[in-house]
C-alpha positions as a printed NumPy array, in Angstrom:
array([[ 37.804,  64.89 , 114.612],
       [ 40.365,  62.747, 116.828],
       [ 42.688,  61.638, 113.134],
       [ 42.407,  65.862, 111.996],
       [ 44.151,  67.054, 114.99 ],
       [ 46.446,  64.41 , 114.854],
       [ 47.291,  65.138, 111.243],
       [ 47.679,  69.051, 111.957],
       [ 49.979,  68.474, 115.263],
       [ 52.243,  66.248, 113.057],
       [ 52.377,  68.778, 110.533],
       [ 52.923,  71.708, 112.281],
       [ 55.607,  69.054, 114.134],
       [ 57.431,  68.707, 110.5  ],
       [ 57.16 ,  72.215, 109.785],
       [ 59.26 ,  73.096, 112.649],
       [ 61.82 ,  70.075, 111.721],
       [ 62.224,  71.564, 108.738],
       [ 62.88 ,  75.319, 109.806],
       [ 64.958,  73.546, 112.313],
       [ 67.087,  71.985, 110.   ],
       [ 67.909,  74.77 , 108.356],
       [ 71.909,  75.007, 107.693],
       [ 73.708,  78.165, 107.656],
       [ 75.189,  77.259, 104.218],
       [ 71.389,  76.746, 103.171],
       [ 70.665,  80.692, 104.87 ],
       [ 73.634,  82.071, 103.492],
       [ 73.156,  80.251, 100.314],
       [ 71.797,  83.39 ,  97.631],
       [ 71.901,  86.677, 100.444],
       [ 73.8  ,  89.716, 100.315],
       [ 75.748,  90.501, 103.524],
       [ 76.683,  93.691, 104.217],
       [ 79.537,  95.391, 104.767],
       [ 79.867,  98.434, 106.657],
       [ 81.958, 100.923, 106.996],
       [ 82.062, 103.598, 109.25 ],
       [ 84.282, 106.784, 107.258],
       [ 84.213, 107.439, 103.592],
       [ 85.683, 106.028, 100.64 ],
       [ 89.869, 106.193,  99.847],
       [ 91.181, 106.149, 103.724],
       [ 92.922, 102.96 , 105.706],
       [ 89.333, 101.647, 107.291],
       [ 87.791, 101.778, 103.809],
       [ 90.963, 100.077, 101.983],
       [ 90.8  ,  97.15 , 104.906],
       [ 87.016,  96.398, 104.377],
       [ 87.304,  96.545, 100.502],
       [ 89.866,  94.253, 100.79 ],
       [ 87.967,  91.579, 102.807],
       [ 84.703,  92.065, 101.269],
       [ 86.84 ,  90.469,  98.369],
       [ 87.623,  87.593, 100.12 ],
       [ 85.275,  86.68 , 102.649],
       [ 81.952,  85.405, 100.978],
       [ 84.244,  82.233,  99.866],
       [ 84.228,  81.253, 103.73 ],
       [ 81.245,  82.163, 104.62 ],
       [ 78.963,  78.929, 103.904],
       [ 76.833,  79.332, 100.887],
       [ 78.895,  82.34 ,  99.54 ],
       [ 77.072,  84.781, 100.277],
       [ 77.721,  87.798,  98.355],
       [ 79.894,  90.777, 100.26 ],
       [ 79.55 ,  94.575,  99.725],
       [ 80.448,  97.115, 101.119],
       [ 78.072,  99.804, 102.567],
       [ 79.705, 103.857, 103.333],
       [ 78.593, 105.19 , 106.431],
       [ 80.847, 108.116, 107.537],
       [ 79.649, 109.867, 110.477],
       [ 80.706, 111.449, 113.938],
       [ 84.378, 109.856, 113.555],
       [ 82.142, 106.315, 112.75 ],
       [ 80.123, 107.061, 115.643],
       [ 77.087, 106.862, 113.677],
       [ 78.415, 103.395, 111.991],
       [ 78.722, 102.312, 115.558],
       [ 74.733, 103.1  , 116.589],
       [ 73.301, 101.624, 113.528],
       [ 75.306,  97.975, 113.625],
       [ 74.134,  97.806, 116.929],
       [ 70.486,  99.362, 116.986],
       [ 69.251,  99.284, 113.519],
       [ 71.587,  96.493, 111.619],
       [ 70.145,  93.074, 110.705],
       [ 70.427,  90.811, 113.805],
       [ 70.585,  87.539, 111.81 ],
       [ 73.725,  87.738, 110.226],
       [ 73.546,  89.609, 106.775],
       [ 74.895,  92.589, 108.052],
       [ 78.992,  93.363, 109.69 ],
       [ 80.909,  96.382, 109.735],
       [ 84.079,  98.302, 110.579],
       [ 84.327, 101.218, 113.047],
       [ 87.011, 103.215, 114.612],
       [ 89.528, 101.556, 117.179],
       [ 88.331, 104.202, 119.943],
       [ 84.853, 103.452, 119.97 ],
       [ 84.975, 100.581, 123.039],
       [ 87.203, 103.126, 124.962],
       [ 85.08 , 105.747, 124.033],
       [ 81.698, 103.613, 125.746],
       [ 83.712, 102.32 , 128.414],
       [ 84.697, 106.557, 129.167],
       [ 80.484, 106.873, 129.696],
       [ 80.776, 110.756, 129.013],
       [ 79.292, 110.856, 125.192],
       [ 75.283, 110.813, 125.302],
       [ 75.577, 109.868, 121.147],
       [ 76.945, 106.362, 122.386],
       [ 74.386, 104.206, 121.866],
       [ 76.139, 100.844, 122.435],
       [ 77.591,  98.365, 124.971],
       [ 80.751,  97.   , 123.641],
       [ 80.884,  94.034, 125.294],
       [ 77.368,  93.136, 123.748],
       [ 78.382,  93.374, 119.716],
       [ 79.203,  89.999, 118.325],
       [ 82.655,  90.638, 117.885],
       [ 84.183,  88.868, 114.645],
       [ 88.368,  90.377, 115.59 ],
       [ 90.498,  92.718, 113.91 ],
       [ 92.334,  92.72 , 111.158],
       [ 95.173,  93.74 , 112.801],
       [ 97.29 ,  93.799, 116.473],
       [ 99.488,  96.904, 115.464],
       [101.772,  94.618, 116.584],
       [103.879,  95.628, 112.918],
       [102.64 ,  99.049, 112.378],
       [102.641, 102.243, 114.13 ],
       [100.453, 105.954, 114.534],
       [102.597, 108.599, 113.485],
       [102.472, 112.324, 113.548],
       [103.094, 113.881, 110.299],
       [103.892, 117.653, 109.679],
       [104.863, 119.279, 106.796],
       [108.207, 120.331, 106.536],
       [107.623, 123.619, 105.545],
       [105.539, 124.496, 109.051],
       [106.971, 126.144, 111.801],
       [107.347, 123.477, 114.111],
       [109.804, 121.172, 112.621],
       [111.134, 118.902, 115.217],
       [109.904, 117.881, 119.021],
       [111.708, 120.939, 121.212],
       [110.361, 123.565, 118.71 ],
       [106.543, 121.436, 119.551],
       [106.433, 122.13 , 122.939],
       [108.449, 125.331, 123.328],
       [106.757, 127.798, 125.574],
       [105.026, 130.715, 124.093],
       [106.003, 128.867, 120.432],
       [103.729, 128.539, 117.289],
       [100.892, 126.457, 117.215],
       [101.408, 123.186, 115.24 ],
       [ 97.884, 123.575, 113.318],
       [ 96.186, 119.456, 112.921],
       [ 93.245, 117.807, 111.178],
       [ 90.891, 115.207, 112.617],
       [ 87.528, 113.882, 111.927],
       [ 85.473, 113.823, 115.237],
       [ 85.542, 112.64 , 119.312],
       [ 86.395, 108.872, 119.571],
       [ 88.306, 108.724, 116.57 ],
       [ 92.181, 107.648, 117.173],
       [ 92.989, 110.978, 115.08 ],
       [ 91.167, 113.768, 116.918],
       [ 92.427, 111.772, 120.836],
       [ 95.753, 111.331, 120.006],
       [ 96.577, 115.061, 119.131],
       [ 95.104, 116.127, 122.303],
       [ 96.974, 113.828, 124.43 ],
       [100.236, 114.499, 122.797],
       [ 98.945, 118.409, 123.928],
       [ 97.888, 117.715, 127.341],
       [ 99.798, 114.765, 128.229],
       [103.027, 115.513, 126.681],
       [102.7  , 119.291, 126.539],
       [102.899, 119.868, 122.773],
       [101.278, 123.114, 121.315],
       [ 98.342, 121.725, 118.872],
       [ 95.593, 123.296, 118.053],
       [ 93.242, 120.478, 116.05 ],
       [ 90.877, 121.441, 113.547],
       [ 87.76 , 118.303, 113.799],
       [ 84.851, 117.504, 112.036],
       [ 86.879, 116.23 , 108.363],
       [ 84.663, 113.54 , 107.569],
       [ 87.211, 110.76 , 106.334],
       [ 90.619, 110.297, 106.354],
       [ 91.161, 111.404, 102.453],
       [ 89.316, 114.564, 103.278],
       [ 92.18 , 115.145, 105.902],
       [ 94.881, 114.227, 103.735],
       [ 93.905, 116.374, 101.236],
       [ 93.707, 119.114, 103.712],
       [ 97.028, 118.88 , 104.798],
       [ 98.095, 118.53 , 101.128],
       [ 96.608, 121.823, 100.61 ],
       [ 97.367, 123.678, 103.708],
       [ 94.899, 123.908, 105.422],
       [ 96.087, 122.017, 108.135],
       [100.032, 121.487, 108.649],
       [ 99.716, 117.672, 109.581],
       [ 98.031, 114.967, 111.325],
       [ 98.507, 111.863, 112.884],
       [ 97.633, 108.266, 111.07 ],
       [ 98.443, 104.986, 110.858],
       [101.836, 104.314, 109.088],
       [100.006, 101.212, 106.975],
       [ 97.212, 103.792, 105.83 ],
       [ 99.917, 105.888, 104.681],
       [101.881, 103.369, 102.645],
       [ 98.873, 102.416, 100.857],
       [ 96.687, 105.888, 100.855],
       [ 99.691, 108.055, 100.326],
       [102.769, 107.022,  99.776],
       [104.485, 110.536,  99.026],
       [104.535, 111.119, 102.173],
       [107.194, 108.317, 103.392],
       [109.413, 110.008, 100.618],
       [113.127, 111.412, 101.766],
       [112.618, 114.698,  99.294],
       [109.001, 114.545, 100.212],
       [107.612, 117.782, 102.17 ],
       [106.61 , 115.351, 105.046],
       [108.146, 114.771, 108.39 ],
       [107.552, 112.204, 111.362],
       [107.506, 113.905, 114.746],
       [106.602, 111.281, 117.143],
       [104.744, 107.267, 117.259],
       [102.253, 106.073, 118.989],
       [101.03 , 102.794, 119.951],
       [104.269, 101.204, 120.779],
       [107.015, 100.398, 123.148],
       [109.932, 100.65 , 121.132],
       [110.825, 102.065, 118.068],
       [109.421, 100.828, 114.815],
       [111.818,  99.661, 112.413],
       [111.382, 101.854, 110.368],
       [111.369, 105.305, 112.015],
       [114.45 , 104.552, 114.536],
       [115.587, 108.095, 114.947],
       [111.818, 108.879, 115.826],
       [110.887, 109.238, 119.557],
       [107.585, 106.875, 120.699],
       [105.443, 108.984, 122.836],
       [106.315, 106.873, 126.036],
       [109.8  , 108.067, 125.551],
       [108.501, 111.986, 126.058],
       [106.3  , 111.097, 128.961],
       [107.076, 113.537, 131.656],
       [105.816, 111.526, 134.622],
       [104.689, 108.206, 135.508],
       [100.865, 109.861, 135.174],
       [101.964, 111.023, 132.084],
       [103.186, 107.321, 130.933],
       [100.081, 105.493, 132.675],
       [ 98.244, 107.863, 130.788],
       [ 99.64 , 107.231, 127.041],
       [ 99.769, 103.441, 128.078],
       [ 96.202, 103.089, 128.713],
       [ 95.309, 105.502, 125.283],
       [ 97.611, 103.127, 123.341],
       [ 95.466,  99.494, 124.267],
       [ 92.93 , 100.363, 121.701],
       [ 95.473, 100.556, 118.66 ],
       [ 95.705,  96.58 , 119.488],
       [ 92.236,  96.241, 118.099],
       [ 93.66 ,  98.856, 115.052],
       [ 91.017,  97.111, 112.316],
       [ 88.133,  95.507, 114.642],
       [ 84.961,  94.203, 113.308],
       [ 81.281,  93.243, 114.553],
       [ 77.822,  91.683, 113.987],
       [ 75.307,  93.49 , 116.112],
       [ 74.62 ,  91.564, 119.252],
       [ 71.766,  89.247, 118.849],
       [ 72.814,  87.226, 115.905],
       [ 72.429,  83.163, 116.014],
       [ 75.307,  81.403, 117.367],
       [ 75.722,  78.944, 114.723],
       [ 75.875,  82.627, 112.17 ],
       [ 77.855,  84.417, 114.519],
       [ 80.521,  81.34 , 114.729],
       [ 80.148,  80.744, 110.969],
       [ 81.292,  84.677, 110.653],
       [ 83.833,  84.336, 113.121],
       [ 85.352,  81.468, 111.205],
       [ 85.011,  82.991, 108.06 ],
       [ 87.196,  86.074, 109.491],
       [ 89.832,  84.463, 110.281],
       [ 90.197,  81.67 , 107.606],
       [ 90.225,  84.842, 105.52 ],
       [ 92.865,  86.464, 106.852],
       [ 95.127,  83.527, 106.121],
       [ 94.008,  83.26 , 102.572],
       [ 96.708,  83.349, 100.061],
       [ 94.761,  85.756,  97.58 ],
       [ 93.457,  87.977, 100.374],
       [ 97.368,  88.204, 101.741],
       [ 98.31 ,  88.516,  98.088],
       [ 95.897,  91.315,  97.78 ],
       [ 96.572,  92.707, 101.11 ],
       [100.415,  92.441, 100.106],
       [ 99.923,  94.522,  96.993],
       [ 97.975,  97.096,  99.515],
       [100.478,  97.4  , 102.024],
       [ 98.008,  96.454, 104.959],
       [ 99.536,  95.434, 108.016],
       [ 97.873,  91.843, 108.817],
       [ 97.968,  90.534, 112.164],
       [ 94.665,  89.076, 112.566],
       [ 93.176,  89.278, 116.628],
       [ 90.475,  86.314, 117.173],
       [ 86.933,  87.712, 118.91 ],
       [ 87.745,  86.333, 122.169],
       [ 91.217,  88.376, 122.364],
       [ 89.437,  90.817, 121.382],
       [ 87.322,  90.834, 124.333],
       [ 90.008,  90.451, 126.519],
       [ 90.702,  93.725, 125.8  ],
       [ 88.396,  95.546, 125.819],
       [ 87.75 ,  94.211, 129.562],
       [ 91.484,  95.484, 129.976],
       [ 90.334,  99.105, 128.662],
       [ 87.653,  98.572, 131.127],
       [ 89.953,  97.369, 134.322],
       [ 92.433, 100.627, 133.952],
       [ 92.655, 102.188, 136.806],
       [ 89.542, 104.456, 137.119],
       [ 91.735, 107.74 , 137.975],
       [ 93.562, 107.54 , 134.555],
       [ 90.088, 106.337, 132.962],
       [ 88.786, 108.974, 134.172],
       [ 91.479, 112.148, 133.593],
       [ 91.248, 110.521, 130.055],
       [ 87.54 , 111.583, 129.737],
       [ 87.927, 114.562, 131.276],
       [ 90.583, 115.767, 128.537],
       [ 88.708, 114.099, 125.833],
       [ 85.248, 116.343, 126.645],
       [ 87.128, 119.493, 127.383],
       [ 87.96 , 119.557, 123.636],
       [ 85.162, 118.446, 121.807],
       [ 84.865, 120.262, 118.479],
       [ 88.562, 121.148, 119.831]])
C-alpha cells in the first residue's frame, strides 16, 4: 500500500512538473490569436490592426497565426467591454479600441462602461501622435468656410458626423462647440469611420473630425488642393503640424484659461492614438511575450515598409508609458474632469 501511495505521489509530481515546464512557445505553437478591432473594416483603426496582424505573429514565441475580428458598436465600447469581460484570458486574444475609452471609464458616468482601464494588460500604442494631427475637415461647398464663420453668433450650424459617445470623433466636436464657441450640430450613430467618410461624400454631413494619418490612408483625395475639402482646425497638437502651417490649433483658439485647460486634458488620450490591450489576468510570462512582440513588430523592417505604404504614423508607446498616461488623465484637476464629463453627458446622441 505504501509503495502504491509513493508511486502515485511521484506520478502526480511528474504531471505538475510537466505542466509547469510548458514554455510560452509551446503554448502558442499551432494556435490562432484573435485581434479584436472595435470598428468596422476600412477605417484607420482597422488599417492599423490588419497591418500589425500581418507581422506580430513572427515575434510571438511559437509563431501563432493572428487573425483580425471586427467588433463594431458604440464607438468601440462593445469591443472594450468584450476584451475586459469575455475574451479568453490565456493570451490568445488582444485588441484595439478608441483612444478615448480610458477617459470615458475614468469619468465614470457612462453605465455601459464595464471595465477599469488600469486593469487591462496593456501592450502599448502604435502611435504617440507626435507626427499626426486630429483635423476638422469641412466640405468647401458648406456655408461655413472659416473659423470666423463657425464662431459667428447666429450663423448656420456646421453639420458633422460621428459614431458614439467615447469616440474622439464625437467628443472633439462637442469640445469645439462648447469650449471654443463653434456652431456645430453633431449627427451621431454612424457605425464606423468608413460610413462617416461616405456620409460626408454624399453630403449627408458637411464634415467630420479625423486623424490626418487615417485620411492619408483611407481618403487621400480629401487632401488634394483641388479637392472638395478644407481643414479648419487641428486638435491634439501643441504646435501646428508642418503640413498645415495656416491652420490654427484648438489651443490657439481657446478664449480663456479654463477653455485651454479643457482642451489640454481632452487631448491627452491622443498620445495613445492606437491603443492595444489584452484582457486582465493574462499569465505574466505570456503578457510579457505579447508586450515584447508588440514593440518588436513596430521595429520590424517588413512592418515599417507596410506602414509606409499605408501612410501610417508609427511612433510606438510602451505599456508602461500608456499606464503613466492613464494615471495622468486620472490625475487631472477634478473640476476639469467634471466639466468634460458634463459636456459629454449633456450631448449623448447629439
